[in-house]
Short mmCIF file of C-alpha atoms in Angstrom, two decimals:
data_model
loop_
_atom_site.label_atom_id
_atom_site.label_comp_id
_atom_site.label_asym_id
_atom_site.label_seq_id
_atom_site.Cartn_x
_atom_site.Cartn_y
_atom_site.Cartn_z
CA UNK A 202 -8.71 -13.66 -7.85
CA UNK A 203 -5.59 -15.12 -6.23
CA UNK A 204 -5.71 -17.62 -3.39
CA UNK A 205 -3.61 -16.33 -0.45
CA UNK A 206 -1.72 -18.96 1.53
CA UNK A 207 0.40 -18.38 4.64
CA UNK A 208 3.38 -20.65 5.13
CA UNK A 209 3.06 -22.71 8.32
CA UNK A 210 6.66 -23.91 8.63
CA UNK A 211 8.24 -24.22 12.06
CA UNK A 212 10.89 -21.67 11.14
CA UNK A 213 11.79 -19.20 8.44
CA UNK A 214 14.54 -20.25 6.04
CA UNK A 215 16.35 -17.45 4.18
CA UNK A 216 13.93 -14.65 5.16
CA UNK A 217 12.30 -12.49 2.53
CA UNK A 218 10.83 -9.91 4.90
CA UNK A 219 12.36 -7.25 7.12
CA UNK A 220 10.99 -5.96 10.40
CA UNK A 221 8.51 -3.24 11.30
CA UNK A 222 11.03 -1.16 13.32
CA UNK A 223 13.32 -0.95 10.31
CA UNK A 224 10.45 0.16 8.07
CA UNK A 225 9.42 2.85 10.55
CA UNK A 226 13.02 4.04 10.96
CA UNK A 227 13.35 4.26 7.18
CA UNK A 228 10.22 6.42 7.03
CA UNK A 229 11.57 8.78 9.67
CA UNK A 230 14.75 9.18 7.62
CA UNK A 231 12.64 11.02 5.07
CA UNK A 232 12.14 13.92 7.53
CA UNK A 233 14.49 16.87 7.74
CA UNK A 234 16.58 17.30 10.91
CA UNK A 235 15.27 14.09 12.40
CA UNK A 236 16.93 11.45 14.58
CA UNK A 237 15.26 8.02 14.39
CA UNK A 238 15.77 5.85 17.47
CA UNK A 239 14.91 2.22 18.20
CA UNK A 240 13.81 1.46 21.74
CA UNK A 241 15.50 -1.90 22.24
CA UNK A 242 18.85 -3.61 22.40
CA UNK A 243 21.90 -2.41 20.52
CA UNK A 244 21.80 -5.45 18.24
CA UNK A 245 18.38 -4.55 16.83
CA UNK A 246 19.59 -1.12 15.81
CA UNK A 247 22.96 -2.34 14.54
CA UNK A 248 21.34 -4.85 12.21
CA UNK A 249 18.96 -2.27 10.74
CA UNK A 250 21.80 0.21 10.37
CA UNK A 251 23.91 -2.28 8.42
CA UNK A 252 21.02 -3.18 6.09
CA UNK A 253 20.39 0.45 5.12
CA UNK A 254 24.08 1.36 4.84
CA UNK A 255 24.74 -1.57 2.51
CA UNK A 256 21.71 -0.71 0.36
CA UNK A 257 22.19 3.05 0.03
CA UNK A 258 25.99 3.23 0.53
CA UNK A 259 25.38 6.31 2.70
CA UNK A 260 25.79 7.35 6.33
CA UNK A 261 22.59 6.45 8.18
CA UNK A 262 21.53 8.34 11.35
CA UNK A 263 19.98 5.79 13.71
CA UNK A 264 20.20 5.70 17.51
CA UNK A 265 19.28 3.18 20.18
CA UNK A 266 18.20 3.17 23.83
CA UNK A 267 20.62 0.24 24.36
CA UNK A 268 18.43 -1.88 26.60
CA UNK A 269 20.15 -4.68 28.52
CA UNK A 270 18.96 -7.47 30.82
CA UNK A 271 18.46 -5.27 33.89
CA UNK A 272 16.77 -2.33 32.16
CA UNK A 273 14.49 -4.67 30.23
CA UNK A 274 13.19 -6.17 33.48
CA UNK A 275 13.05 -2.93 35.48
CA UNK A 276 11.66 -0.78 32.65
CA UNK A 277 13.23 1.46 30.03
CA UNK A 278 12.37 4.94 31.32
CA UNK A 279 15.94 5.80 32.36
CA UNK A 280 17.31 4.75 28.99
CA UNK A 281 14.73 6.79 27.07
CA UNK A 282 15.31 9.83 29.27
CA UNK A 283 19.09 9.70 28.80
CA UNK A 284 18.75 9.10 25.07
CA UNK A 285 16.41 12.06 24.58
CA UNK A 286 18.67 14.41 26.51
CA UNK A 287 21.86 13.23 24.82
CA UNK A 288 20.41 13.41 21.32
CA UNK A 289 18.97 16.87 21.92
CA UNK A 290 22.21 18.28 23.32
CA UNK A 291 24.55 16.70 20.75
CA UNK A 292 22.71 16.30 17.45
CA UNK A 293 20.16 19.10 18.05
CA UNK A 294 17.40 17.63 15.86
CA UNK A 295 14.01 19.26 15.40
CA UNK A 296 12.35 15.85 15.69
CA UNK A 297 13.20 12.66 17.60
CA UNK A 298 11.28 9.62 16.32
CA UNK A 299 11.12 6.50 18.51
CA UNK A 300 10.25 3.01 17.26
CA UNK A 301 9.60 0.13 19.63
CA UNK A 302 11.06 -3.35 19.11
CA UNK A 303 9.98 -6.85 20.08
CA UNK A 304 12.04 -6.69 23.28
CA UNK A 305 10.33 -3.64 24.77
CA UNK A 306 6.91 -4.57 23.38
CA UNK A 307 7.12 -7.93 25.13
CA UNK A 308 8.06 -6.15 28.35
CA UNK A 309 5.17 -3.72 27.86
CA UNK A 310 6.98 -0.40 28.25
CA UNK A 311 4.64 2.61 28.43
CA UNK A 312 6.70 4.77 26.10
CA UNK A 313 4.05 7.48 25.74
CA UNK A 314 4.06 7.79 29.52
CA UNK A 315 7.85 7.87 29.58
CA UNK A 316 7.90 10.73 27.06
CA UNK A 317 5.33 12.74 29.04
CA UNK A 318 7.32 12.24 32.25
CA UNK A 319 10.59 13.22 30.55
CA UNK A 320 9.02 16.42 29.21
CA UNK A 321 7.68 17.22 32.68
CA UNK A 322 11.09 16.74 34.31
CA UNK A 323 13.08 18.44 31.56
CA UNK A 324 11.46 21.62 30.16
CA UNK A 325 14.39 22.00 27.73
CA UNK A 326 12.81 19.24 25.63
CA UNK A 327 9.97 21.62 24.75
CA UNK A 328 11.80 22.81 21.62
CA UNK A 329 12.02 19.26 20.20
CA UNK A 330 9.15 17.30 18.71
CA UNK A 331 9.03 13.69 19.90
CA UNK A 332 7.06 11.02 18.05
CA UNK A 333 6.56 7.42 19.15
CA UNK A 334 5.24 4.51 17.07
CA UNK A 335 4.59 0.96 18.24
CA UNK A 336 6.32 -1.46 15.85
CA UNK A 337 6.91 -4.90 17.38
CA UNK A 338 9.15 -6.89 15.04
CA UNK A 339 7.39 -10.16 15.81
CA UNK A 340 4.38 -8.93 13.79
CA UNK A 341 3.98 -7.36 10.39
CA UNK A 342 6.80 -6.50 8.01
CA UNK A 343 8.80 -3.61 6.56
CA UNK A 344 5.94 -1.81 4.81
CA UNK A 345 3.72 -2.15 7.90
CA UNK A 346 6.29 -0.27 9.97
CA UNK A 347 6.54 2.45 7.32
CA UNK A 348 2.75 2.79 7.19
CA UNK A 349 2.44 3.02 10.98
CA UNK A 350 5.16 5.67 11.14
CA UNK A 351 3.50 7.89 8.53
CA UNK A 352 0.08 7.41 10.13
CA UNK A 353 1.48 8.50 13.51
CA UNK A 354 3.07 11.58 11.93
CA UNK A 355 -0.16 12.79 10.29
CA UNK A 356 -2.17 12.08 13.44
CA UNK A 357 0.14 14.07 15.70
CA UNK A 358 1.92 16.90 13.87
CA UNK A 359 -0.40 18.72 11.38
CA UNK A 360 -2.18 21.80 12.67
CA UNK A 361 -5.94 21.72 12.29
CA UNK A 362 -6.39 25.44 11.63
CA UNK A 363 -4.09 25.80 8.62
CA UNK A 364 -5.77 27.77 5.79
CA UNK A 365 -6.06 26.12 2.38
CA UNK A 366 -3.25 26.90 -0.08
CA UNK A 367 -4.33 26.74 -3.70
CA UNK A 368 -2.27 24.35 -5.80
CA UNK A 369 -0.69 22.56 -2.84
CA UNK A 370 -1.04 18.76 -2.72
CA UNK A 371 0.17 16.24 -0.17
CA UNK A 372 1.82 13.06 -1.43
CA UNK A 373 2.09 10.01 0.81
CA UNK A 374 4.51 7.60 -0.93
CA UNK A 375 4.77 3.95 0.09
CA UNK A 376 7.95 2.28 1.25
CA UNK A 377 8.33 0.56 -2.13
CA UNK A 378 9.13 3.87 -3.86
CA UNK A 379 12.81 4.72 -4.19
CA UNK A 380 14.27 8.24 -3.93
CA UNK A 381 14.45 8.15 -7.74
CA UNK A 382 10.75 7.29 -7.92
CA UNK A 383 9.87 10.24 -5.70
CA UNK A 384 11.94 12.62 -7.81
CA UNK A 385 10.09 11.41 -10.91
CA UNK A 386 6.72 11.95 -9.21
CA UNK A 387 7.76 15.44 -8.14
CA UNK A 388 8.54 16.35 -11.76
CA UNK A 389 5.23 14.90 -12.91
CA UNK A 390 3.23 16.88 -10.35
CA UNK A 391 5.13 20.12 -10.89
CA UNK A 392 4.56 19.82 -14.64
CA UNK A 393 0.90 20.70 -13.90
CA UNK A 394 1.80 23.75 -11.79
CA UNK A 395 1.09 22.01 -8.47
CA UNK A 396 3.30 22.20 -5.37
CA UNK A 397 3.78 18.74 -3.84
CA UNK A 398 4.71 18.03 -0.21
CA UNK A 399 6.00 14.47 0.19
CA UNK A 400 5.67 12.73 3.55
CA UNK A 401 8.16 11.20 3.98
CA UNK A 402 10.61 12.47 1.35
CA UNK A 403 13.60 10.10 1.20
CA UNK A 404 14.63 11.75 -2.07
CA UNK A 405 15.87 14.68 -0.02
CA UNK A 406 17.88 12.65 2.48
CA UNK A 407 18.94 9.37 0.84
CA UNK A 408 19.50 10.40 -2.78
CA UNK A 409 23.28 10.22 -2.41
CA UNK A 410 24.23 13.89 -2.26
CA UNK A 411 27.09 15.34 -0.20
CA UNK A 412 26.01 18.14 2.20
CA UNK A 413 28.03 21.32 2.63
CA UNK A 414 28.38 20.73 6.38
CA UNK A 415 28.39 17.62 8.54
CA UNK A 416 25.10 16.92 10.29
CA UNK A 417 24.42 14.33 12.94
CA UNK A 418 20.77 14.09 11.86
CA UNK A 419 19.09 13.43 8.53
CA UNK A 420 20.45 15.69 5.79
CA UNK A 421 17.19 16.44 4.00
CA UNK A 422 13.59 15.41 3.65
CA UNK A 423 10.26 16.90 4.68
CA UNK A 424 10.72 19.95 6.97
CA UNK A 425 8.86 20.04 10.27
CA UNK A 426 7.01 23.19 9.16
CA UNK A 427 5.72 21.35 6.09
CA UNK A 428 4.49 18.49 8.29
CA UNK A 429 2.62 20.94 10.48
CA UNK A 430 1.06 22.57 7.41
CA UNK A 431 -0.30 19.40 5.78
CA UNK A 432 -3.83 20.51 6.59
CA UNK A 433 -3.53 23.40 4.11
CA UNK A 434 -3.37 21.19 1.03
CA UNK A 435 -6.30 20.93 -1.36
CA UNK A 436 -5.82 17.20 -1.94
CA UNK A 437 -3.74 14.20 -0.86
CA UNK A 438 -2.29 11.63 -3.24
CA UNK A 439 -1.57 8.30 -1.53
CA UNK A 440 0.69 5.86 -3.41
CA UNK A 441 0.22 2.24 -2.42
CA UNK A 442 -2.46 0.45 -0.42
CA UNK A 443 -0.23 0.68 2.67
CA UNK A 444 -0.83 4.46 2.74
CA UNK A 445 -4.62 4.24 3.01
CA UNK A 446 -4.65 4.44 6.87
CA UNK A 447 -2.41 7.53 6.79
CA UNK A 448 -4.55 9.25 4.15
CA UNK A 449 -7.72 8.49 6.11
CA UNK A 450 -6.12 9.77 9.33
CA UNK A 451 -5.10 13.05 7.65
CA UNK A 452 -8.59 13.46 6.21
CA UNK A 453 -10.15 12.87 9.64
CA UNK A 454 -7.80 15.35 11.32
CA UNK A 455 -7.66 18.16 8.75
CA UNK A 456 -10.45 17.46 6.27
CA UNK A 457 -8.13 17.01 3.27
CA UNK A 458 -9.69 14.63 0.69
CA UNK A 459 -7.48 11.97 -0.86
CA UNK A 460 -7.11 9.73 -3.89
CA UNK A 461 -5.29 6.42 -3.55
CA UNK A 462 -3.30 4.84 -6.38
CA UNK A 463 -2.44 1.19 -5.81
CA UNK A 464 0.43 1.41 -8.31
CA UNK A 465 2.18 3.83 -10.65
CA UNK A 466 4.12 1.30 -12.74
CA UNK A 467 2.50 0.71 -16.10
CA UNK A 468 0.76 2.61 -18.87
CA UNK A 469 -2.81 2.52 -17.56
CA UNK A 470 -1.69 3.22 -13.98
CA UNK A 471 0.30 6.29 -15.01
CA UNK A 472 -2.54 7.46 -17.26
CA UNK A 473 -4.87 7.46 -14.24
CA UNK A 474 -2.36 9.46 -12.18
CA UNK A 475 -1.80 12.02 -14.94
CA UNK A 476 -5.57 12.35 -15.45
CA UNK A 477 -5.98 13.09 -11.74
CA UNK A 478 -3.26 15.76 -11.85
CA UNK A 479 -4.90 17.36 -14.87
CA UNK A 480 -8.22 17.48 -13.02
CA UNK A 481 -6.72 18.93 -9.85
CA UNK A 482 -4.79 21.64 -11.71
CA UNK A 483 -7.33 22.39 -14.44
CA UNK A 484 -4.53 22.17 -17.01
CA UNK A 485 -4.09 20.06 -20.13
CA UNK A 486 -1.43 17.35 -20.16
CA UNK A 487 1.89 18.95 -21.21
CA UNK A 488 3.35 17.94 -24.56
CA UNK A 489 6.46 16.64 -22.79
CA UNK A 490 4.40 14.02 -20.93
CA UNK A 491 2.57 13.06 -24.11
CA UNK A 492 5.95 12.42 -25.70
CA UNK A 493 7.04 10.28 -22.74
CA UNK A 494 3.83 8.28 -23.03
CA UNK A 495 4.49 7.64 -26.70
CA UNK A 496 8.02 6.47 -25.85
CA UNK A 497 6.62 4.04 -23.29
CA UNK A 498 4.17 2.61 -25.81
CA UNK A 499 7.05 2.09 -28.23
CA UNK A 500 9.13 0.42 -25.52
CA UNK A 501 6.27 -1.94 -24.73
CA UNK A 502 5.98 -2.82 -28.42
CA UNK A 503 9.72 -3.53 -28.56
CA UNK A 504 9.73 -5.53 -25.36
CA UNK A 505 6.61 -7.67 -25.59
CA UNK A 506 8.39 -10.15 -27.88
CA UNK A 507 10.72 -11.02 -25.01
CA UNK A 508 8.18 -10.91 -22.14
CA UNK A 509 5.56 -13.11 -23.76
CA UNK A 510 5.00 -16.49 -22.02
CA UNK A 511 7.99 -15.99 -19.73
CA UNK A 512 7.44 -17.61 -16.33
CA UNK A 513 8.42 -15.23 -13.52
CA UNK A 514 8.98 -15.91 -9.81
CA UNK A 515 8.37 -12.68 -7.88
CA UNK A 516 9.16 -12.08 -4.21
CA UNK A 517 8.56 -8.65 -2.65
CA UNK A 518 6.55 -6.58 -0.17
CA UNK A 519 2.82 -6.52 -1.08
CA UNK A 520 2.65 -3.09 -2.72
CA UNK A 521 5.80 -3.70 -4.77
CA UNK A 522 4.60 -7.20 -5.62
CA UNK A 523 1.31 -5.81 -6.94
CA UNK A 524 2.87 -2.95 -8.91
CA UNK A 525 5.50 -5.06 -10.66
CA UNK A 526 3.42 -8.22 -11.00
CA UNK A 527 0.47 -6.42 -12.58
CA UNK A 528 2.65 -4.76 -15.19
CA UNK A 529 4.50 -8.00 -16.01
CA UNK A 530 1.21 -9.68 -16.86
CA UNK A 531 0.24 -6.68 -18.99
CA UNK A 532 3.44 -7.32 -20.94
CA UNK A 533 2.50 -10.95 -21.52
CA UNK A 534 4.55 -12.65 -18.80
CA UNK A 535 3.13 -15.32 -16.49
CA UNK A 536 3.36 -14.93 -12.71
CA UNK A 537 4.10 -18.54 -11.90
CA UNK A 538 5.30 -17.84 -8.33
CA UNK A 539 4.36 -14.95 -6.01
CA UNK A 540 5.78 -14.79 -2.48
CA UNK A 541 5.30 -11.85 -0.14
CA UNK A 542 5.94 -10.82 3.46
CA UNK A 543 2.68 -9.72 5.08
CA UNK A 544 -1.07 -9.56 4.56
CA UNK A 545 -2.62 -6.92 2.29
CA UNK A 546 -5.95 -6.39 0.49
CA UNK A 547 -3.98 -6.29 -2.77
CA UNK A 548 -2.88 -9.92 -2.58
CA UNK A 549 -6.28 -11.29 -3.62
CA UNK A 550 -6.20 -9.01 -6.65
CA UNK A 551 -2.87 -10.33 -7.91
CA UNK A 552 -3.05 -11.70 -11.48
CA UNK A 553 -1.94 -15.18 -10.47
CA UNK A 554 -3.42 -18.36 -9.04
CA UNK A 555 -1.74 -18.25 -5.63
CA UNK A 556 0.18 -15.84 -3.40
CA UNK A 557 2.25 -17.27 -0.56
CA UNK A 558 3.12 -15.28 2.57
CA UNK A 559 6.45 -16.97 3.19
CA UNK A 560 10.21 -16.86 2.77
CA UNK A 561 12.83 -17.35 0.09
CA UNK A 562 12.89 -21.11 0.61
CA UNK A 563 9.23 -21.20 -0.45
CA UNK A 564 10.21 -18.91 -3.31
CA UNK A 565 13.03 -21.16 -4.52
CA UNK A 566 11.15 -24.44 -4.23
CA UNK A 567 8.13 -23.07 -6.09
CA UNK A 568 10.31 -21.55 -8.81
CA UNK A 569 12.01 -24.92 -9.32
CA UNK A 570 8.72 -26.84 -9.39
CA UNK A 571 7.12 -24.52 -11.96
CA UNK A 572 10.22 -24.12 -14.14
CA UNK A 573 10.47 -20.34 -13.90
CA UNK A 574 12.58 -18.49 -16.45
CA UNK A 575 13.29 -15.38 -14.33
CA UNK A 576 13.58 -14.66 -10.60
CA UNK A 577 12.77 -11.20 -9.24
CA UNK A 578 13.49 -10.32 -5.61
CA UNK A 579 16.13 -8.54 -3.52
CA UNK A 580 19.78 -9.53 -3.18
CA UNK A 581 19.13 -12.41 -0.79
CA UNK A 582 17.67 -14.30 -3.75
CA UNK A 583 21.05 -14.60 -5.46
CA UNK A 584 21.82 -18.04 -3.97
CA UNK A 585 18.51 -19.43 -5.23
CA UNK A 586 19.19 -18.02 -8.70
CA UNK A 587 22.61 -19.64 -8.74
CA UNK A 588 21.30 -23.03 -7.62
CA UNK A 589 18.48 -22.96 -10.17
CA UNK A 590 20.64 -21.62 -12.97
CA UNK A 591 18.23 -18.78 -13.65
CA UNK A 592 18.81 -15.00 -13.97
CA UNK A 593 17.97 -12.75 -11.02
CA UNK A 594 16.49 -9.28 -11.49
CA UNK A 595 17.14 -7.44 -8.22
CA UNK A 596 14.14 -5.61 -6.84
CA UNK A 597 13.48 -3.91 -3.49
CA UNK A 598 15.45 -3.53 -0.25
CA UNK A 599 18.11 -4.73 0.43
CA UNK A 600 20.10 -4.68 -2.79
CA UNK A 601 23.60 -4.68 -1.38
CA UNK A 602 25.53 -6.13 -4.34
CA UNK A 603 24.73 -3.26 -6.73
CA UNK A 604 25.30 0.49 -6.60
CA UNK A 605 22.93 3.28 -7.60
CA UNK A 606 19.90 1.75 -5.86
CA UNK A 607 18.62 5.14 -4.70
CA UNK A 608 18.26 6.30 -8.30
CA UNK A 609 16.34 3.35 -9.67
CA UNK A 610 13.05 4.60 -11.09
CA UNK A 611 10.16 2.33 -12.11
CA UNK A 612 7.17 4.72 -11.85
CA UNK A 613 5.58 7.06 -14.35
CA UNK A 614 6.06 6.88 -18.09
CA UNK A 615 9.85 7.16 -17.98
CA UNK A 616 10.25 4.82 -15.03
CA UNK A 617 8.06 2.14 -16.60
CA UNK A 618 10.02 2.52 -19.83
CA UNK A 619 13.24 1.94 -17.85
CA UNK A 620 11.72 -1.18 -16.30
CA UNK A 621 10.79 -2.59 -19.72
CA UNK A 622 14.30 -2.05 -21.02
CA UNK A 623 16.11 -3.43 -17.98
CA UNK A 624 14.00 -6.58 -17.64
CA UNK A 625 13.85 -7.04 -21.40
CA UNK A 626 17.65 -6.94 -21.65
CA UNK A 627 17.96 -9.58 -18.93
CA UNK A 628 15.56 -11.81 -20.85
CA UNK A 629 17.39 -11.22 -24.14
CA UNK A 630 20.61 -12.43 -22.56
CA UNK A 631 18.97 -15.83 -22.03
CA UNK A 632 18.27 -16.33 -25.75
CA UNK A 633 20.62 -19.03 -27.11
CA UNK A 634 22.91 -17.77 -29.87
CA UNK A 635 24.39 -19.91 -32.65
CA UNK A 636 28.11 -20.65 -32.64
CA UNK A 637 30.61 -22.52 -34.83
CA UNK A 638 29.58 -25.85 -33.32
CA UNK A 639 26.03 -25.42 -34.59
CA UNK A 640 27.09 -25.84 -38.26
CA UNK A 641 29.49 -28.84 -38.40
CA UNK A 642 31.71 -28.99 -41.51
CA UNK A 643 31.76 -32.08 -43.74
CA UNK A 644 34.41 -34.61 -42.85
CA UNK A 645 36.29 -33.96 -46.09
CA UNK A 646 36.56 -30.24 -45.28
CA UNK A 647 37.75 -30.98 -41.74
CA UNK A 648 40.30 -33.47 -43.08
CA UNK A 649 41.59 -30.95 -45.63
CA UNK A 650 42.00 -28.33 -42.92
CA UNK A 651 44.02 -30.81 -40.87
CA UNK A 652 46.34 -31.67 -43.76
CA UNK A 653 45.06 -35.16 -44.63
CA UNK A 654 43.67 -36.62 -47.86
CA UNK A 655 40.20 -38.14 -47.94
CA UNK A 656 40.23 -40.88 -50.68
CA UNK A 657 37.30 -40.91 -53.06
CA UNK A 658 34.31 -42.98 -51.86
CA UNK A 659 35.99 -43.51 -48.48
CA UNK A 660 35.16 -42.23 -45.02
CA UNK A 661 38.60 -43.08 -43.61
CA UNK A 662 41.14 -40.28 -44.02
CA UNK A 663 44.75 -41.09 -44.99
CA UNK A 664 47.83 -39.04 -44.17
CA UNK A 665 48.92 -36.97 -47.10
CA UNK A 666 49.01 -33.46 -48.48
CA UNK A 667 46.04 -31.13 -48.23
CA UNK A 668 44.16 -30.31 -51.41
CA UNK A 669 45.28 -26.68 -51.21
CA UNK A 670 49.00 -26.13 -50.89
CA UNK A 671 50.19 -24.03 -47.97
CA UNK A 672 52.49 -22.15 -50.41
CA UNK A 673 51.09 -20.35 -53.44
CA UNK A 674 53.86 -19.47 -55.95
CA UNK A 675 53.78 -15.93 -57.30
CA UNK A 676 54.02 -15.24 -61.03
CA UNK A 677 56.97 -13.20 -62.27
CA UNK A 678 56.40 -9.72 -63.68
CA UNK A 679 56.81 -10.98 -67.27
CA UNK A 680 54.44 -13.87 -66.76
CA UNK A 681 51.82 -11.51 -65.33
CA UNK A 682 52.07 -9.27 -68.45
CA UNK A 683 51.76 -12.26 -70.80
CA UNK A 684 48.76 -13.56 -68.94
CA UNK A 685 47.10 -10.14 -69.11
CA UNK A 686 47.71 -9.90 -72.86
CA UNK A 687 46.30 -13.36 -73.42
CA UNK A 688 43.19 -12.42 -71.49
#
């Protein structure tokens, strides 16, 4: 059991974590025809917008109520009212999702009351769903905001009288899953004849596709009708400890039972998921998945030579930290340093001695003290890797100095196999290779190559002619024939 320590420094140096409002906004981007909006200053929204644009290299729909000094003191009702009306008339979304920020939370804005008053004054808002989630950025972290957003969605939108649909399952993915991860899970679930509904589904909106027409809202994701019909599923699959509150809320509202998987990276973790799908569907595991499992086992055999006894420094959100860290230890690596962003029940279960809730300064100093061989965190860890002279394996959001982040996949049999190969190749690059300087030639050979004579029983070379002449005379045709006859 790991000992969890929270850093008590006066300030954060090189932050590892991102804020709750950004996590909630990211969750809302997995809904179709949605407009996420931060209730706060323009700077809060601009920063979050830049982070997601740099990571995904895509257009990100994100609005703001643009609070200033006066509206912060007097209250933000007018700004929310104008924002709702403008977004509805211009972007025409089916859903407007509002996240609070530290500014408006400190003021104490009654946003639920503001929304009720705006609906009363403007009946035209009746055709637009409006969701509000409290996400102060002075508490929690990115995955907390995501979890709160999903919990609010399942508490508010599903209808309680939806009839059960055989073969339909809800999937509540955590914020640590990429669009590529979700696509892999969809294929896994559909292989058993089940119909999954992902909430949220960022694989439909942030997978890097180009829509036929320009839209001012999200360009894919979970439709509003699917959100309202969540109560008709036979089961819910929650991925990551952060999704437990949402799964419990959906069960309390609609009576849908759930199974929670704390990770889907690794052989045993994927086996448990596949076993659950086989039970839910009543079908045997398809041969294609058995083949993928065999490929993963082979990849682990190939890779364990390079993972064994490697000291790793890992910095990530709790669910990602647990998923990756657990599999690294299964491959023989040592988790010498673990730094995360927020509290979670998983932290005590980490296969390491200590987990620090801190920043990248804590991460770097601990990695240096323990002599780590590999650093794993997002792109803000690149300076630490350069100073320590160690390789950096980029993991999580933001990864702004690489492309293709949306299609990274580290879950399931194929995703875990990819992870083994990618990390294993980074470790192989650190193996020292022999060069010409590793086998020094004798002094006599070096002297001969330089055109000097090494006298017998002497270590001091003298200028002269090399032992082998630079010009080799050719025999004439007649001499060659005579030499052949003699032989």
